[in-house]
Amino acid sequence: MSEKPTSRFPLSLASVVDKKKNGAAAGSASGGRAQATTQTAAKNAAQSSQRAAALKPVQQGLSQALRAQPAPLPVSRRPQVPAQPLLSAAPVPKTAVKNVMTVTQTNNSNHASPLASEAVRKAMVARVAKQGVADAKVLAALEAVPRHMFIEQGLASQAYVDASLPIGHHQTISQPYIVARMIEIMRQNRNGGRLERVLEIGTGCGYQAAVLSRVAGEVYSIERIKPLHELAKTNLRPLRIANIRLHYGDGMLGLPQVAPFDGIILAAAGLEVPRALLEQLAIGGRLVAPVGGSQQVLELIERVSQHDWRSTTMEQCHFVPLRPGTV
Ligand code: SAH
């Protein structure tokens, strides 16, 4: 774990702007692959005890505020553009409250599985806890979200294994441990874990957004691959979660019209954290991102004042790459 200057963060925004859209058809992104990626699950298990010990001092070691370029931020915390619930094909009734989610809502038959049982998910959560995630609210969120509903039927038997799994388009659903760990880090803020508005870059199949919806007031999530954006909508619709807003676009640009965010999570790894995202973090907000190429680390970046951010390296990780533009 180490702190380091954030001066390397900014990418030229011009280099990442590519708003081209296409009319790619919505639908399954599965492509028939029925194989789990090995990723880091085994390594995680082996490292779990070290990690549990190593992570404890993380929050105490953040002393050196590091300078970065001043940047203007929108003053208002309210979205200037009214956010549309993007699960619009199944409007959420006015009476719906956030956190309504039930594992019995398996009206998509592709997602019905005997492994939907709460017991199996409980066991997964117990493993994640053993790997060092201690935040009870995060563990409860993990326990509440039916991960099998975000995975194609052929892989459903692996839904509660702590591994990333393919979701099509060369992308993966993140492993439960890292989903929980990132959210736990984001929640260790000065508001006792309270998060009004959070942003996720890389919706993928929508799983992490669903977990986030149980710990934050509003969840915005951006995906750059149109069929995955559509897949996430399809996966989330039956869960009728009222506080998720899905956006199709380049997440490296963030959502300036909605900023600032109390927390930002990147589900894909860049060589550096895009400047625009740092600027969209609320003061006191926390951004958690994998950074690197073949070797990656999870970085926590806190915004300590209008012009200051500080960075802490947390642990090794492995994510798909963050890419500019949309497809
Ligand atoms: N959050 C997902 C993980 C998805 S994998 C989960 O719950 O499991 C990471 C995703 O990031 C991929 O779908 C990839 O297309 C997306 N991604 C990569 N670069 C991006 C960018 N610039 N903007 C938005 N999404 C991006």
Coordinates of C-alpha atoms and ligand atoms in Angstrom, one line a residue:
M1 CA 0.0 0.0 0.0
S2 CA 1.5 3.4 -0.9
E3 CA 0.5 6.9 -1.6
K4 CA 1.5 8.7 -4.7
P5 CA 1.0 11.9 -6.5
T6 CA -2.0 12.2 -8.8
S7 CA -0.3 14.5 -11.3
R8 CA -0.2 11.6 -13.8
F9 CA -4.0 11.3 -13.8
P10 CA -5.1 13.6 -16.5
L11 CA -5.6 12.2 -19.9
S12 CA -6.2 14.6 -22.7
L13 CA -10.0 14.7 -23.0
A14 CA -9.7 15.2 -26.7
S15 CA -8.1 11.8 -26.9
V16 CA -11.0 10.0 -25.3
V17 CA -14.0 11.8 -26.9
D18 CA -15.7 9.6 -29.4
K19 CA -19.4 9.9 -29.2
K20 CA -20.2 7.9 -32.3
K21 CA -23.2 5.7 -31.8
N22 CA -24.5 2.8 -33.7
G23 CA -27.7 1.0 -33.9
A24 CA -26.4 -2.3 -32.6
A25 CA -29.3 -4.6 -31.8
A26 CA -30.1 -5.2 -28.3
G27 CA -30.0 -8.8 -27.0
S28 CA -28.0 -11.5 -25.6
A29 CA -24.3 -10.8 -25.4
S30 CA -23.5 -14.3 -24.6
G31 CA -22.2 -15.7 -27.8
G32 CA -22.6 -19.2 -26.5
R33 CA -19.4 -19.3 -24.5
A34 CA -19.9 -21.5 -21.4
Q35 CA -16.6 -21.2 -19.7
A36 CA -15.5 -19.5 -16.6
T37 CA -12.4 -17.3 -16.8
T38 CA -9.9 -18.3 -14.2
Q39 CA -9.0 -14.7 -13.3
T40 CA -7.8 -14.3 -9.7
A41 CA -10.2 -16.3 -7.7
A42 CA -7.7 -19.0 -6.7
K43 CA -5.1 -16.3 -5.9
N44 CA -7.6 -14.4 -3.8
A45 CA -8.4 -17.4 -1.7
A46 CA -4.7 -18.0 -1.1
Q47 CA -4.1 -14.4 -0.3
S48 CA -7.2 -13.9 1.8
S49 CA -5.7 -14.0 5.2
Q50 CA -2.8 -11.7 4.3
R51 CA -5.3 -9.3 2.8
A52 CA -7.5 -9.2 5.8
A53 CA -4.5 -8.2 7.9
A54 CA -3.0 -5.8 5.3
L55 CA -6.2 -3.8 4.7
K56 CA -6.8 -2.7 8.2
P57 CA -4.3 0.2 8.3
V58 CA -5.4 1.5 4.9
Q59 CA -7.6 4.3 6.2
Q60 CA -5.0 5.6 8.7
G61 CA -2.2 6.0 6.2
L62 CA -3.7 8.8 4.1
S63 CA -1.9 11.8 5.2
Q64 CA -0.2 13.5 2.3
A65 CA -2.5 15.7 0.3
L66 CA -1.3 15.9 -3.3
R67 CA -1.6 18.7 -5.7
A68 CA -3.4 18.5 -9.0
Q69 CA -4.5 21.1 -11.4
P70 CA -7.4 23.3 -10.3
A71 CA -10.6 22.4 -12.1
P72 CA -14.0 23.9 -12.0
L73 CA -16.9 21.8 -10.7
P74 CA -20.6 22.3 -11.1
V75 CA -21.8 23.9 -7.8
S76 CA -25.2 22.2 -7.7
R77 CA -25.6 18.7 -6.4
R78 CA -28.9 18.3 -8.3
P79 CA -28.8 16.9 -11.8
Q80 CA -29.4 19.6 -14.4
V81 CA -30.8 17.0 -16.7
P82 CA -33.6 15.1 -15.2
A83 CA -32.5 11.5 -15.0
Q84 CA -34.8 9.1 -16.7
P85 CA -35.2 5.7 -15.1
L86 CA -33.7 3.7 -18.0
L87 CA -35.5 0.5 -17.1
S88 CA -38.4 2.2 -18.8
A89 CA -39.9 -0.8 -20.4
A90 CA -41.0 -1.9 -16.9
P91 CA -41.9 1.3 -15.2
V92 CA -41.4 1.2 -11.5
P93 CA -44.7 1.8 -9.6
K94 CA -44.7 5.0 -7.5
T95 CA -45.0 2.9 -4.4
A96 CA -41.8 1.0 -5.1
V97 CA -39.1 1.7 -2.7
K98 CA -35.4 1.2 -3.3
N99 CA -33.9 -2.0 -2.2
V100 CA -36.9 -3.9 -3.5
M101 CA -35.4 -7.0 -4.9
T102 CA -36.5 -10.5 -4.7
V103 CA -34.9 -13.7 -5.8
T104 CA -38.3 -15.2 -6.7
Q105 CA -38.8 -12.8 -9.5
T106 CA -37.4 -15.1 -12.2
N107 CA -39.8 -14.2 -14.9
N108 CA -36.9 -14.5 -17.4
S109 CA -36.8 -18.2 -17.8
N110 CA -33.1 -18.1 -19.0
H111 CA -32.2 -17.1 -15.5
A112 CA -34.2 -19.6 -13.5
S113 CA -31.9 -21.9 -11.8
P114 CA -31.9 -24.2 -8.8
L115 CA -28.8 -22.3 -7.8
A116 CA -30.9 -19.3 -7.1
S117 CA -31.2 -20.5 -3.5
E118 CA -30.3 -18.1 -0.8
A119 CA -28.2 -20.8 0.8
V120 CA -25.8 -20.9 -2.1
R121 CA -25.5 -17.1 -2.2
K122 CA -25.0 -17.0 1.6
A123 CA -22.0 -19.4 1.1
M124 CA -20.6 -17.1 -1.5
V125 CA -20.9 -14.2 0.8
A126 CA -19.2 -16.1 3.6
R127 CA -16.3 -16.8 1.3
V128 CA -16.1 -13.1 0.4
A129 CA -16.1 -12.2 4.1
K130 CA -13.3 -14.7 4.7
Q131 CA -11.3 -13.0 2.1
G132 CA -11.4 -9.8 4.1
V133 CA -14.5 -7.8 3.3
A134 CA -15.9 -6.8 6.7
D135 CA -18.6 -4.2 5.8
A136 CA -21.9 -5.7 6.9
K137 CA -23.9 -3.5 4.6
V138 CA -21.9 -4.6 1.6
L139 CA -22.1 -8.2 2.5
A140 CA -25.9 -7.9 3.0
A141 CA -26.1 -6.2 -0.5
L142 CA -24.1 -9.1 -2.0
E143 CA -26.4 -11.5 -0.3
A144 CA -29.5 -9.8 -1.7
V145 CA -28.6 -9.6 -5.3
P146 CA -29.3 -12.8 -7.4
R147 CA -26.0 -13.0 -9.4
H148 CA -27.3 -15.9 -11.4
M149 CA -29.8 -13.5 -13.1
F150 CA -26.9 -11.6 -14.6
I151 CA -25.2 -14.7 -16.1
E152 CA -26.2 -16.7 -19.2
Q153 CA -27.9 -20.0 -18.5
G154 CA -25.0 -22.1 -19.5
L155 CA -22.9 -20.5 -16.8
A156 CA -25.5 -20.4 -14.1
S157 CA -24.0 -23.3 -12.2
Q158 CA -20.9 -21.1 -11.7
A159 CA -22.9 -18.0 -10.7
Y160 CA -21.8 -18.2 -7.0
V161 CA -18.2 -19.2 -7.6
D162 CA -15.9 -16.3 -6.7
A163 CA -14.7 -15.8 -10.2
S164 CA -15.3 -13.4 -13.1
L165 CA -17.3 -15.0 -15.9
P166 CA -17.7 -14.0 -19.6
I167 CA -20.7 -11.9 -20.5
G168 CA -19.8 -11.5 -24.2
H169 CA -18.0 -8.9 -26.2
H170 CA -14.8 -9.9 -24.5
Q171 CA -16.0 -8.6 -21.2
T172 CA -16.7 -10.2 -17.9
I173 CA -18.9 -9.9 -14.9
S174 CA -16.6 -9.0 -12.0
Q175 CA -15.9 -11.5 -9.3
P176 CA -18.0 -11.1 -6.2
Y177 CA -15.0 -10.4 -3.9
I178 CA -13.7 -7.5 -5.9
V179 CA -17.2 -6.0 -6.4
A180 CA -17.7 -6.1 -2.6
R181 CA -14.2 -4.9 -1.9
M182 CA -14.5 -1.8 -4.1
I183 CA -17.8 -0.8 -2.6
E184 CA -16.4 -1.3 0.9
I185 CA -13.5 1.0 0.1
M186 CA -15.9 3.6 -1.3
R187 CA -18.0 3.5 1.8
Q188 CA -15.2 4.2 4.2
N189 CA -15.9 7.9 3.8
R190 CA -16.2 10.6 6.4
N191 CA -20.0 10.3 6.3
G192 CA -20.0 6.9 8.0
G193 CA -20.6 5.2 4.7
R194 CA -23.5 7.4 3.5
L195 CA -23.5 7.7 -0.2
E196 CA -26.1 9.8 -2.0
R197 CA -25.0 9.6 -5.5
V198 CA -22.5 7.2 -7.0
L199 CA -21.2 6.6 -10.5
E200 CA -20.0 3.3 -12.0
I201 CA -18.0 3.1 -15.2
G202 CA -18.5 -0.2 -17.0
T203 CA -22.0 -1.4 -16.4
G204 CA -21.3 -4.7 -18.2
C205 CA -24.2 -7.0 -17.3
G206 CA -25.5 -4.7 -14.5
Y207 CA -24.5 -6.8 -11.5
Q208 CA -22.4 -4.3 -9.6
A209 CA -24.9 -1.6 -10.3
A210 CA -27.5 -3.8 -8.6
V211 CA -25.2 -4.3 -5.6
L212 CA -24.5 -0.6 -5.5
S213 CA -28.2 0.2 -5.5
R214 CA -28.5 -1.2 -2.0
V215 CA -25.8 1.0 -0.5
A216 CA -26.4 4.3 -2.3
G217 CA -29.3 6.7 -2.9
E218 CA -28.8 7.0 -6.6
V219 CA -26.6 4.8 -8.9
Y220 CA -25.6 6.0 -12.3
S221 CA -23.8 3.5 -14.5
I222 CA -22.2 4.0 -17.9
E223 CA -21.4 1.3 -20.5
R224 CA -19.6 1.9 -23.8
I225 CA -20.7 -1.3 -25.6
K226 CA -24.3 -0.9 -26.8
P227 CA -25.4 -4.6 -26.6
L228 CA -24.0 -4.8 -23.0
H229 CA -25.9 -1.6 -22.1
E230 CA -29.0 -3.3 -23.4
L231 CA -28.2 -6.6 -21.7
A232 CA -27.9 -4.8 -18.4
K233 CA -31.3 -3.2 -18.9
T234 CA -32.7 -6.7 -19.6
N235 CA -31.1 -8.2 -16.6
L236 CA -32.1 -5.4 -14.2
R237 CA -35.7 -5.0 -15.4
P238 CA -37.2 -7.9 -13.5
L239 CA -35.5 -6.7 -10.3
R240 CA -37.4 -3.4 -10.5
I241 CA -34.7 -1.3 -8.8
A242 CA -35.9 2.2 -8.7
N243 CA -32.6 4.0 -8.1
I244 CA -30.4 2.9 -11.0
R245 CA -29.9 5.0 -14.1
L246 CA -28.1 3.4 -17.0
H247 CA -26.3 5.4 -19.6
Y248 CA -24.8 4.4 -22.9
G249 CA -21.6 6.4 -23.6
D250 CA -17.9 6.8 -22.9
G251 CA -17.5 6.5 -19.1
M252 CA -14.1 8.2 -19.3
L253 CA -16.0 11.4 -19.7
G254 CA -18.3 10.7 -16.7
L255 CA -21.6 12.4 -16.3
P256 CA -20.8 16.1 -15.7
Q257 CA -24.5 17.0 -15.9
V258 CA -25.2 14.8 -12.8
A259 CA -21.9 15.4 -10.9
P260 CA -20.7 15.7 -8.2
F261 CA -20.6 12.1 -7.0
D262 CA -20.0 10.9 -3.5
G263 CA -18.3 7.8 -4.9
I264 CA -17.1 6.6 -8.3
I265 CA -16.2 3.0 -9.2
L266 CA -14.4 2.0 -12.3
A267 CA -15.0 -1.6 -13.4
A268 CA -12.3 -1.4 -16.1
A269 CA -8.6 -0.6 -15.8
G270 CA -6.9 2.3 -17.5
L271 CA -3.2 3.3 -17.3
E272 CA -4.5 6.3 -15.4
V273 CA -7.7 7.6 -14.0
P274 CA -9.4 10.0 -16.4
R275 CA -9.2 13.6 -15.4
A276 CA -12.9 14.2 -16.0
L277 CA -13.8 11.6 -13.3
L278 CA -11.6 13.3 -10.7
E279 CA -13.3 16.5 -11.4
Q280 CA -16.7 14.9 -10.9
L281 CA -15.9 13.6 -7.5
A282 CA -17.5 15.5 -4.6
I283 CA -15.1 16.9 -2.0
G284 CA -14.8 14.1 0.5
G285 CA -15.8 11.7 -2.2
R286 CA -13.9 8.5 -3.0
L287 CA -13.1 7.0 -6.3
V288 CA -12.0 3.3 -6.6
A289 CA -10.3 2.2 -9.8
P290 CA -8.1 -0.5 -11.1
V291 CA -5.0 1.1 -12.7
G292 CA -2.4 -0.5 -14.9
G293 CA -2.0 -2.8 -17.9
S294 CA -1.0 -6.5 -17.4
Q295 CA -0.2 -5.7 -13.8
Q296 CA -2.9 -3.8 -12.1
V297 CA -3.5 -2.3 -8.7
L298 CA -6.7 -1.1 -7.1
E299 CA -6.3 2.6 -6.3
L300 CA -8.4 4.7 -3.9
I301 CA -8.5 8.4 -4.8
E302 CA -10.1 10.8 -2.3
R303 CA -10.9 14.4 -3.1
V304 CA -9.7 16.3 -0.1
S305 CA -10.5 19.8 -1.4
Q306 CA -11.5 21.6 -4.5
H307 CA -8.0 21.2 -6.0
D308 CA -6.5 18.4 -4.0
W309 CA -6.8 14.6 -4.4
R310 CA -4.8 11.9 -2.7
S311 CA -4.2 8.4 -3.9
T312 CA -3.6 5.2 -2.0
T313 CA -2.7 1.9 -3.6
M314 CA -4.8 -0.9 -2.1
E315 CA -4.1 -4.3 -3.6
Q316 CA -3.5 -6.2 -6.8
C317 CA -6.4 -6.8 -9.1
H318 CA -7.2 -7.9 -12.6
F319 CA -9.8 -6.1 -14.8
V320 CA -10.7 -5.8 -18.5
P321 CA -9.3 -2.6 -20.1
L322 CA -10.9 0.8 -19.9
R323 CA -11.3 2.0 -23.5
P324 CA -12.4 5.3 -25.0
G325 CA -15.4 5.9 -27.2
T326 CA -18.5 3.8 -27.8
V327 CA -19.2 0.8 -29.9
Ligands
SAH1 N1 -19.7 -3.8 -13.6 C1 -19.6 -5.1 -14.3 C2 -18.3 -5.4 -14.8 C3 -18.2 -5.2 -16.3 S1 -16.7 -5.5 -17.0 C4 -20.1 -6.2 -13.3 O1 -21.0 -5.9 -12.6 O2 -19.7 -7.3 -13.3 C5 -16.2 -3.8 -17.4 C6 -17.1 -3.1 -18.4 O3 -16.4 -1.9 -18.6 C7 -17.2 -3.7 -19.8 O4 -18.5 -4.0 -20.0 C8 -16.6 -2.7 -20.7 O5 -17.3 -2.6 -21.9 C9 -16.8 -1.4 -19.9 N2 -16.0 -0.3 -20.3 C10 -14.7 -0.2 -20.6 N3 -14.3 1.0 -20.9 C11 -15.4 1.8 -20.7 C12 -15.7 3.2 -20.9 N4 -14.8 4.1 -21.3 N5 -16.9 3.6 -20.6 C13 -17.9 2.8 -20.2 N6 -17.7 1.4 -20.1 C14 -16.5 1.0 -20.3

